[in-house]
mmCIF file of N, CA and C in Angstrom:
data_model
loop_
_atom_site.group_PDB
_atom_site.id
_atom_site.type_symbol
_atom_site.label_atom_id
_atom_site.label_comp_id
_atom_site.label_asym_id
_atom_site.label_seq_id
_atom_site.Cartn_x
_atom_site.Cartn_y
_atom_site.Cartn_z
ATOM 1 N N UNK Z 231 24.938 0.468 40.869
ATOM 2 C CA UNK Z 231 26.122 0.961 41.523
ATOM 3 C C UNK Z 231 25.982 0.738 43.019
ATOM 4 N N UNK Z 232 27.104 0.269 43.663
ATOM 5 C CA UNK Z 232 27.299 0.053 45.130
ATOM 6 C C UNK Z 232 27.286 1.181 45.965
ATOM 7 N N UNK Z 233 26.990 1.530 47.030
ATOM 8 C CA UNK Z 233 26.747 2.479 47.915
ATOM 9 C C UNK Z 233 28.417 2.980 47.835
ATOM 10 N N UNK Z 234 29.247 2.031 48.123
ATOM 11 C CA UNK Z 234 30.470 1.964 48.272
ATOM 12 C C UNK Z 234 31.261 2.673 47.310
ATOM 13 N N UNK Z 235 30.595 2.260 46.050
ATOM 14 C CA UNK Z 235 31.332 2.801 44.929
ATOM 15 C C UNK Z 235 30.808 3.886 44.434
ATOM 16 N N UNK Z 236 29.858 4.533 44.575
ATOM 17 C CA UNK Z 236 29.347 5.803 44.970
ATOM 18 C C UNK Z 236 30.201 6.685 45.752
ATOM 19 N N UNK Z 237 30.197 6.447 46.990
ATOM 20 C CA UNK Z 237 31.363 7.058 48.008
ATOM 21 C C UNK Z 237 32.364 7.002 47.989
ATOM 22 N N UNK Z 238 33.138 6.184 46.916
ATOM 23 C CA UNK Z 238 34.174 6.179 46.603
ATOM 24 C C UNK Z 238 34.524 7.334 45.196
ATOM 25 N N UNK Z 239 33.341 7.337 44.287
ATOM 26 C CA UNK Z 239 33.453 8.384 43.664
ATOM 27 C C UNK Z 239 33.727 9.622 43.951
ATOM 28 N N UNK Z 240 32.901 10.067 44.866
ATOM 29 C CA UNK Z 240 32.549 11.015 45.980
ATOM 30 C C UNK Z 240 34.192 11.652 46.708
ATOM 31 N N UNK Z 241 34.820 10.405 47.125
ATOM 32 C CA UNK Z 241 35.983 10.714 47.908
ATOM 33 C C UNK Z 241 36.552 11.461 46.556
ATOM 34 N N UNK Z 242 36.910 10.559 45.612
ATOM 35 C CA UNK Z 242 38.065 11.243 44.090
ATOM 36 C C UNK Z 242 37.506 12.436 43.859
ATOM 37 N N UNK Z 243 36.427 13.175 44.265
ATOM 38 C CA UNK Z 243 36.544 14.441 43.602
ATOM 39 C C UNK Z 243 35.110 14.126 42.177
ATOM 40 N N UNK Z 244 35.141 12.840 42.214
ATOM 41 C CA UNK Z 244 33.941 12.619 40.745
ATOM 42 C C UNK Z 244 32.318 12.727 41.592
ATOM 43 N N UNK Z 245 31.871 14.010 40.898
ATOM 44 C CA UNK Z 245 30.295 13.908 41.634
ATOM 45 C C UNK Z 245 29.539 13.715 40.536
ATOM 46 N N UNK Z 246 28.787 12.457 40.600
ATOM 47 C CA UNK Z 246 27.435 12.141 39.595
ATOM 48 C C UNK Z 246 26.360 12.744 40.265
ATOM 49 N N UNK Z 247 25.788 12.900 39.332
ATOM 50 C CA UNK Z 247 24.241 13.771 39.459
ATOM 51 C C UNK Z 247 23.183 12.729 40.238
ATOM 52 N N UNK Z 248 23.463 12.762 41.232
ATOM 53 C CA UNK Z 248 22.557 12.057 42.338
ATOM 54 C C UNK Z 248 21.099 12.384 42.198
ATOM 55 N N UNK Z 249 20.312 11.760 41.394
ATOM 56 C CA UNK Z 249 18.827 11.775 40.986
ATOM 57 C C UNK Z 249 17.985 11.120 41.808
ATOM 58 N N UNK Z 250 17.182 11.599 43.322
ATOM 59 C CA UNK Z 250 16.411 10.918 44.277
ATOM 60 C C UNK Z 250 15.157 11.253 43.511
ATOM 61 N N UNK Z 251 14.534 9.776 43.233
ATOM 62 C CA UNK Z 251 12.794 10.230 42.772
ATOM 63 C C UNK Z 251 12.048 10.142 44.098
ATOM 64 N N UNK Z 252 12.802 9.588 44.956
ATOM 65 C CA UNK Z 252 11.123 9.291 46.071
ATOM 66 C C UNK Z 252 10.617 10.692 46.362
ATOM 67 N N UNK Z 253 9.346 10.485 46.844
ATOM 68 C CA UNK Z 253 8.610 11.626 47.532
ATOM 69 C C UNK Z 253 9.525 12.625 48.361
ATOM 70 N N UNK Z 254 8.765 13.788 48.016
ATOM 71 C CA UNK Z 254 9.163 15.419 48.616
ATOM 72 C C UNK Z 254 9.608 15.235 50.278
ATOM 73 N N UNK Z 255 8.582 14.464 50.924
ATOM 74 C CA UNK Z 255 8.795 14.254 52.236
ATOM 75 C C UNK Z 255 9.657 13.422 52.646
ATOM 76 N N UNK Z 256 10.007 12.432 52.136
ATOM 77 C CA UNK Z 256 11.460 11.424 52.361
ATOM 78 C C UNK Z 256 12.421 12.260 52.157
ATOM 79 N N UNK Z 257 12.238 13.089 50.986
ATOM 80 C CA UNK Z 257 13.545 13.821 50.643
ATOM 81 C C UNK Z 257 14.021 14.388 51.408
ATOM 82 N N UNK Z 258 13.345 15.211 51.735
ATOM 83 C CA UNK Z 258 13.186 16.082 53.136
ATOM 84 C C UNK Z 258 13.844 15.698 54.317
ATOM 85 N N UNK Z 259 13.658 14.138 54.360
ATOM 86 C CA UNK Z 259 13.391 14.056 56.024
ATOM 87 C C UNK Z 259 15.321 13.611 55.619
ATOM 88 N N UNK Z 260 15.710 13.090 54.758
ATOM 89 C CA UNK Z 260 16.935 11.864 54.712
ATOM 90 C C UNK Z 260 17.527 12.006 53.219
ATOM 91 N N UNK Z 261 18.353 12.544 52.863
ATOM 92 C CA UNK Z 261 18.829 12.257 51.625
ATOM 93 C C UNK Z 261 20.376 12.418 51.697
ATOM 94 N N UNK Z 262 21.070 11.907 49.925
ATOM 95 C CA UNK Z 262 22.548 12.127 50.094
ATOM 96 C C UNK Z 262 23.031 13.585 49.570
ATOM 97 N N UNK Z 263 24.056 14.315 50.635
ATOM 98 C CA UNK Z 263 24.227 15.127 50.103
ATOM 99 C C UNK Z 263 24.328 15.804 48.924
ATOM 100 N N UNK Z 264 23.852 16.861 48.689
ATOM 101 C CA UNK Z 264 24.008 17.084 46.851
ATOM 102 C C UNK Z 264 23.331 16.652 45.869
ATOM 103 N N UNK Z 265 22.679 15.756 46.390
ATOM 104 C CA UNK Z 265 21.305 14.682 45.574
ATOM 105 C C UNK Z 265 20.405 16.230 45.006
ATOM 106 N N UNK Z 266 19.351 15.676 44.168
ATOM 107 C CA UNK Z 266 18.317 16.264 43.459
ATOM 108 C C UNK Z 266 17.312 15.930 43.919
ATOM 109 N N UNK Z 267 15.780 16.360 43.757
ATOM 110 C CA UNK Z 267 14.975 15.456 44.054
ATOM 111 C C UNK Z 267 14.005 15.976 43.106
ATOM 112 N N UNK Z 268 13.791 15.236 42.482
ATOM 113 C CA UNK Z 268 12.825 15.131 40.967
ATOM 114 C C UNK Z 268 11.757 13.877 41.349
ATOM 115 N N UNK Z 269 10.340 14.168 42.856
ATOM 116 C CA UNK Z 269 9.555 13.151 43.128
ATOM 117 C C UNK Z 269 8.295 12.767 42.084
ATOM 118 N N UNK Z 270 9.025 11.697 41.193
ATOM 119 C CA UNK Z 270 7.976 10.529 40.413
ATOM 120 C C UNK Z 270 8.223 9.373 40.948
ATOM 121 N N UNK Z 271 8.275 9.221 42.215
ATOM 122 C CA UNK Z 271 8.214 7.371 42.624
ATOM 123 C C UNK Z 271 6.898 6.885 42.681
ATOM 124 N N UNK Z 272 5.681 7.531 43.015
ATOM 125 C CA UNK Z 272 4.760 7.217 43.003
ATOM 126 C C UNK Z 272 4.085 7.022 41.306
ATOM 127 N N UNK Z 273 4.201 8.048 40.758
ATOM 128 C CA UNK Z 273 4.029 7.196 39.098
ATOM 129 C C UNK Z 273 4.801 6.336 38.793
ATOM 130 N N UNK Z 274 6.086 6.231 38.963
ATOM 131 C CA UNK Z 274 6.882 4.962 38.251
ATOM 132 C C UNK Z 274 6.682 3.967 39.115
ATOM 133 N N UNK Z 275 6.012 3.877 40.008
ATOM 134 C CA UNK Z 275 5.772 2.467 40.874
ATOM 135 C C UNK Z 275 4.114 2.117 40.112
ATOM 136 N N UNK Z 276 3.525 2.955 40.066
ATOM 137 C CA UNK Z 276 2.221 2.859 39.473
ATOM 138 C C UNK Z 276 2.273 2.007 37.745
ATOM 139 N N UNK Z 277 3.948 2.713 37.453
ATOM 140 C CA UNK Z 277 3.928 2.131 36.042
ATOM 141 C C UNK Z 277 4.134 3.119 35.025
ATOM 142 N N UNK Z 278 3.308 4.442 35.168
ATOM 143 C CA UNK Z 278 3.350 5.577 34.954
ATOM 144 C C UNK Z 278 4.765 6.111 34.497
ATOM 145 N N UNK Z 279 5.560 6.530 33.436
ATOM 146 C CA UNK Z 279 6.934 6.836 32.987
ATOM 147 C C UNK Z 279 6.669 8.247 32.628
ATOM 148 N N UNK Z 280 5.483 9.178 32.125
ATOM 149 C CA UNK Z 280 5.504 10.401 31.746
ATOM 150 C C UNK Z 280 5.967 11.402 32.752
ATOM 151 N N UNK Z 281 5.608 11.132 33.853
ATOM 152 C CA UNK Z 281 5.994 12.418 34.771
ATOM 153 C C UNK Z 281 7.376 12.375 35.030
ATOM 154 N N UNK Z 282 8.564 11.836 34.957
ATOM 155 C CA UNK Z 282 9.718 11.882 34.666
ATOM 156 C C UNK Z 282 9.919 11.990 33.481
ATOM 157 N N UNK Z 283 9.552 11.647 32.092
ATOM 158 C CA UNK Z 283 9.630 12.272 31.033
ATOM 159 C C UNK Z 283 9.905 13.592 30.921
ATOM 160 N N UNK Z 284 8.541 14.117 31.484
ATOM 161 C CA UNK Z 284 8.395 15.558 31.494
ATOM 162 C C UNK Z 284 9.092 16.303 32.327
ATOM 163 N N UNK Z 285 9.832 15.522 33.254
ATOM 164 C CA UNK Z 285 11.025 17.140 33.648
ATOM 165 C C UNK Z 285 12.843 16.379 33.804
ATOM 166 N N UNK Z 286 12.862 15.822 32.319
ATOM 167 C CA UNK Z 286 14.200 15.024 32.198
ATOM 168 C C UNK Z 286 15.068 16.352 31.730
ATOM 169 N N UNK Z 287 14.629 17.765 31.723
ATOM 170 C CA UNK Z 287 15.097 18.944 31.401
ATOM 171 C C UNK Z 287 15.737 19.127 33.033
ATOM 172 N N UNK Z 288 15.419 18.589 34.479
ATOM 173 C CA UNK Z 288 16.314 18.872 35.136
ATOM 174 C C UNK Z 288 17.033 17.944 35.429
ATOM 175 N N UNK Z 289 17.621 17.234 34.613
ATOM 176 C CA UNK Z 289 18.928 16.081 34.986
ATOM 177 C C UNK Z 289 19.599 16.669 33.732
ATOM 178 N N UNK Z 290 21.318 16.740 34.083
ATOM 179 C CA UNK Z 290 21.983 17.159 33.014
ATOM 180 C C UNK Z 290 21.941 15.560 32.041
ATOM 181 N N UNK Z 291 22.420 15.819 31.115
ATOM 182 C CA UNK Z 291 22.456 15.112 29.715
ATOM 183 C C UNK Z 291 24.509 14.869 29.840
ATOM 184 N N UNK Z 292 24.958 15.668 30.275
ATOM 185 C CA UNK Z 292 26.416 15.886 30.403
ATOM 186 C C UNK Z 292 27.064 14.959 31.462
ATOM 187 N N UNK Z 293 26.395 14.677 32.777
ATOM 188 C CA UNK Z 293 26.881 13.651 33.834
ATOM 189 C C UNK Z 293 26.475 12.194 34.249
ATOM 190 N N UNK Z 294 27.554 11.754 34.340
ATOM 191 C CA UNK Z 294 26.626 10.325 34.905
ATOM 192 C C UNK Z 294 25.953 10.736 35.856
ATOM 193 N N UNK Z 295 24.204 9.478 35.934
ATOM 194 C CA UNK Z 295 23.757 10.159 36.964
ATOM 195 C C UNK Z 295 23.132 8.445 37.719
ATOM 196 N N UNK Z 296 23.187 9.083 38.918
ATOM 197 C CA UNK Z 296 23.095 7.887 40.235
ATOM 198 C C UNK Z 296 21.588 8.059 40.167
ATOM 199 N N UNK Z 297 20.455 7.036 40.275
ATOM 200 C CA UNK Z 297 19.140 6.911 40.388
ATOM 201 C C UNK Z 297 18.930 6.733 41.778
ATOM 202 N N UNK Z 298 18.300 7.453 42.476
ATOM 203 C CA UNK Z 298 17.559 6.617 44.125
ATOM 204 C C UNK Z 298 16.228 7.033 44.840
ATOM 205 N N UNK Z 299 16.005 5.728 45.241
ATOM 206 C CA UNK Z 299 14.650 5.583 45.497
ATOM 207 C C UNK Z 299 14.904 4.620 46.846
ATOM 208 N N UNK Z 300 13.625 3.986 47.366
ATOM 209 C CA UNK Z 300 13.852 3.844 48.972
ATOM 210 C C UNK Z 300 14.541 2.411 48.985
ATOM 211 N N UNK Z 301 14.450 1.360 47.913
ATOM 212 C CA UNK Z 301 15.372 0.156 48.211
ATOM 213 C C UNK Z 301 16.048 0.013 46.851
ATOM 214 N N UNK Z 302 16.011 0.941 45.830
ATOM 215 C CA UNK Z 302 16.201 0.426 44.695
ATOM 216 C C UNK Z 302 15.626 0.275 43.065
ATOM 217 N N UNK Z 303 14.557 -0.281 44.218
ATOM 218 C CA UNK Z 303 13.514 -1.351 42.680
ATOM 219 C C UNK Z 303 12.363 -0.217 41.884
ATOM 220 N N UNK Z 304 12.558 0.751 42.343
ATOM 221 C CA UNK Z 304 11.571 1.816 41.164
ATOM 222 C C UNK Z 304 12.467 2.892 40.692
ATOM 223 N N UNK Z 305 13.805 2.560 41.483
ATOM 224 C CA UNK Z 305 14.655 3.354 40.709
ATOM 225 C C UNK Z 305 15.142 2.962 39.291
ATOM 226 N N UNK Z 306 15.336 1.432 39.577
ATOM 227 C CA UNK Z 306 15.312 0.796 38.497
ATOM 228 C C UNK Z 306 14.862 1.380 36.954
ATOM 229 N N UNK Z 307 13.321 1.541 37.263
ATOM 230 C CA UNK Z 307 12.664 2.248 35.865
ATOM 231 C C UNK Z 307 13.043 2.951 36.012
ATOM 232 N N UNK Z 308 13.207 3.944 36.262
ATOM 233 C CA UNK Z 308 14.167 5.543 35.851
ATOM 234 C C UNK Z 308 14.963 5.225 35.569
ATOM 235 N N UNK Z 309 16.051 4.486 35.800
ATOM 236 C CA UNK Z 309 17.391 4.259 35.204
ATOM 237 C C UNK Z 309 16.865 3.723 33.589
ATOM 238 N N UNK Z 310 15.838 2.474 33.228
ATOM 239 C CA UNK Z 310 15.834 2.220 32.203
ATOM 240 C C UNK Z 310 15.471 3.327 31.196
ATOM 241 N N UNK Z 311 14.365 4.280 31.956
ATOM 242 C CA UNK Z 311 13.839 5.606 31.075
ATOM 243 C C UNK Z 311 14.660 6.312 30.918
ATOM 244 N N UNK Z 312 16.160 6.876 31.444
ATOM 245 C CA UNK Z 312 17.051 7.781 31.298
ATOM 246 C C UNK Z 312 18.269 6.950 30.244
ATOM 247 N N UNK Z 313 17.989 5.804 30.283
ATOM 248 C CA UNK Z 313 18.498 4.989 29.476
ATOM 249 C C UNK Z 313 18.351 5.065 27.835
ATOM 250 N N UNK Z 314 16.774 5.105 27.792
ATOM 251 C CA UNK Z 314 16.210 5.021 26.814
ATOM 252 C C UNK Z 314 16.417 6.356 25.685
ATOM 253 N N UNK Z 315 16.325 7.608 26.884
ATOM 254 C CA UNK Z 315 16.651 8.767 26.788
ATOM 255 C C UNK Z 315 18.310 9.593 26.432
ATOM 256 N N UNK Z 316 18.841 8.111 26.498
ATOM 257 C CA UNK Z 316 20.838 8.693 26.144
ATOM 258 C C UNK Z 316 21.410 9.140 27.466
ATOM 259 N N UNK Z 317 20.806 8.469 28.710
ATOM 260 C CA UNK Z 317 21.577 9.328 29.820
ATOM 261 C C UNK Z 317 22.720 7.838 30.638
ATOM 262 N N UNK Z 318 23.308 8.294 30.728
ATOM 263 C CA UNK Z 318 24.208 7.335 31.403
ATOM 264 C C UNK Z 318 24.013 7.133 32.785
ATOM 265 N N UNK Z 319 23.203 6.447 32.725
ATOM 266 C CA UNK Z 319 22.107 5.513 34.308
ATOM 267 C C UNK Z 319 22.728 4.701 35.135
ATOM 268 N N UNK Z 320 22.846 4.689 36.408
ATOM 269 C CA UNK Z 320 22.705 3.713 37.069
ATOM 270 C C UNK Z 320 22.010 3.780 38.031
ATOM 271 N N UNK Z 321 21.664 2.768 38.554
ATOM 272 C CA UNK Z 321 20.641 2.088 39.748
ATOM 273 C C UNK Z 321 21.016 2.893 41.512
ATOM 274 N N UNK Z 322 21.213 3.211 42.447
ATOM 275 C CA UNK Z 322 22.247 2.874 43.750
ATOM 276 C C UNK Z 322 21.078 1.981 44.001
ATOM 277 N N UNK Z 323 21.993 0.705 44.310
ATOM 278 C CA UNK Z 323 21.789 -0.692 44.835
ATOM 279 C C UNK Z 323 21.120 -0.429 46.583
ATOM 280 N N UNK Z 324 20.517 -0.992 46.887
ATOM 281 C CA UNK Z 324 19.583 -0.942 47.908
ATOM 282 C C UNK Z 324 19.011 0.710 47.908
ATOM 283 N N UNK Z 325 18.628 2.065 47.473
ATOM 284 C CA UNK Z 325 18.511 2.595 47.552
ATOM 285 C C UNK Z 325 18.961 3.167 48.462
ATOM 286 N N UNK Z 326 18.124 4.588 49.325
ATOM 287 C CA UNK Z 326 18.871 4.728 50.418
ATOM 288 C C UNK Z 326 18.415 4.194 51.792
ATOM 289 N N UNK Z 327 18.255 3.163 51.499
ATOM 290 C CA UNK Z 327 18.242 1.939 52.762
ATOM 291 C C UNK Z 327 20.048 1.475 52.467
ATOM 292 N N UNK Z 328 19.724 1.096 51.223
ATOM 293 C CA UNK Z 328 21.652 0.651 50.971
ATOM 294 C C UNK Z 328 22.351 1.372 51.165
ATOM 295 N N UNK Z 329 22.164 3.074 51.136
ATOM 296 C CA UNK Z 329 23.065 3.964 51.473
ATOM 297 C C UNK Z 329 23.386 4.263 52.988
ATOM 298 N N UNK Z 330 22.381 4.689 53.766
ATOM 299 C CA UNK Z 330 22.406 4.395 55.146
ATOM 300 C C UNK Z 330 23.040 3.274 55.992
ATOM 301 N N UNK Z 331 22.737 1.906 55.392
ATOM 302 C CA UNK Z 331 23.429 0.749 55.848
ATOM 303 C C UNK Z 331 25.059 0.568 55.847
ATOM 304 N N UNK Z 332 25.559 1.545 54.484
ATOM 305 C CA UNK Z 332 26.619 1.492 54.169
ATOM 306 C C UNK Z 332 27.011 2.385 54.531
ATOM 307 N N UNK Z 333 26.781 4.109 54.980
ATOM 308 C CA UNK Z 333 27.256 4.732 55.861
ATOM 309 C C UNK Z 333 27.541 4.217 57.352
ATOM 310 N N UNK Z 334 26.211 3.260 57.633
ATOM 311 C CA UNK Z 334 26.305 3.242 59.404
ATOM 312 C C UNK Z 334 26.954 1.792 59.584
ATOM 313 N N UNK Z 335 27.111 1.088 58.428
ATOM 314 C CA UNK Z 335 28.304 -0.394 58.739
ATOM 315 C C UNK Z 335 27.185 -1.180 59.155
ATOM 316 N N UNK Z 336 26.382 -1.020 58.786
ATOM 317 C CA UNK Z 336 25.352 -2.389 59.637
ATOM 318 C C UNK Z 336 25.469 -3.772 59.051
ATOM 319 N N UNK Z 337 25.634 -4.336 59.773
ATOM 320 C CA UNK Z 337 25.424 -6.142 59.175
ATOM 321 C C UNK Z 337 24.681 -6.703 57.952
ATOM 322 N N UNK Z 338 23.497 -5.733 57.980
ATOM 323 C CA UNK Z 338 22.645 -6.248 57.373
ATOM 324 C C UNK Z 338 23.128 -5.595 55.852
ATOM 325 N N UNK Z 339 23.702 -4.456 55.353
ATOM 326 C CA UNK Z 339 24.119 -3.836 54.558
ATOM 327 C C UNK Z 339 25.238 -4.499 54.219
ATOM 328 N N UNK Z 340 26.420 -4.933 55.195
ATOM 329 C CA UNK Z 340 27.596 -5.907 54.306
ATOM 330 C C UNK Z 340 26.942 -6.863 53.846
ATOM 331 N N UNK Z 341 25.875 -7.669 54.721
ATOM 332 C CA UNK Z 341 25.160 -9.072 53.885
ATOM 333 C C UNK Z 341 24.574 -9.100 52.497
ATOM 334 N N UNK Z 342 23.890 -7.609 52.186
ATOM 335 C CA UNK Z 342 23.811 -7.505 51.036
ATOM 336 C C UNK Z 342 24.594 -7.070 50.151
ATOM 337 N N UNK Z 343 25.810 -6.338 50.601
ATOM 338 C CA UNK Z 343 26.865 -6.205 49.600
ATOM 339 C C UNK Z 343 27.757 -7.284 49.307
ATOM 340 N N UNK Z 344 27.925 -8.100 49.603
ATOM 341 C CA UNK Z 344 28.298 -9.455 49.342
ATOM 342 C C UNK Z 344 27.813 -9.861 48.345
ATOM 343 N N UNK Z 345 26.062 -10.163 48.460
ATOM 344 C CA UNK Z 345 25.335 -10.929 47.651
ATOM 345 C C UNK Z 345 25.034 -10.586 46.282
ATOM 346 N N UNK Z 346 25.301 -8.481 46.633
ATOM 347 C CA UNK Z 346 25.777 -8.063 45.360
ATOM 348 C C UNK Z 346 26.114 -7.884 44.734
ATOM 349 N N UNK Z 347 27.676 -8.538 44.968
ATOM 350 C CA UNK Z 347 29.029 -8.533 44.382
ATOM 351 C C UNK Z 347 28.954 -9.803 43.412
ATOM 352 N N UNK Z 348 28.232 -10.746 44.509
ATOM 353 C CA UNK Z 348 28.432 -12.276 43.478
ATOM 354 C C UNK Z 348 27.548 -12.178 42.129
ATOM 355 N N UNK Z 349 26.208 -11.154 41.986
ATOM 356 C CA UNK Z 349 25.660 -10.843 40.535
ATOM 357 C C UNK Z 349 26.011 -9.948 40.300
#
């Protein structure tokens, strides 16, 4: 899912269950409003899938839910594990590097929303 189309959810009134795995202290320092933070980025980057297993009791089962992590790519596995699990997953595309970029309009954030449109 696009940063864009996230915030566009956001505007309609539709809030998905914004699932941040990165670490306690990122969370902390930078996150999207209303987000969760359930930190297994460091096992699911390791490879490691149990420690999100074990607390898939705090993501509802009832909402779509937005995955994020710092560019993306370990959000990824959580999305496939919540997948696996019956949850209706998606990715946010650049993580919240993509989210930030796409709040603050930076160049470098349209360049990749472009490139993400064409796959």
């Amino acid at each position: 899912m696009l940063p864009s189309e996230l915030d566009d959810r956001f505007s309609a009134g539709d809030r998905p269950f914004v699932l941040d795995i990165r670490p306690a202290s990122d969370y902390t320092g930078d996150a999207i409003d209303g987000s969760h933070n359930v930190p297994v980025y460091d096992e699911l980057r390791g490879g490691d899938e149990t420690a999100l297993r074990e607390r898939l009791d705090e993501v509802p089962s009832d909402r779509d839910v937005v995955v994020v992590c710092k560019m993306g790519i370990v959000a990824k596995r959580a999305t496939s594990v919540l997948d696996e699990e019956g949850y209706d997953a998606a990715t946010l595309a650049g993580g919240m590097s993509g989210w930030n970029g796409y709040r603050n309009g930076t160049l470098g954030y349209k360049l990749r929303s472009f490139v993400w449109r064409l796959f």
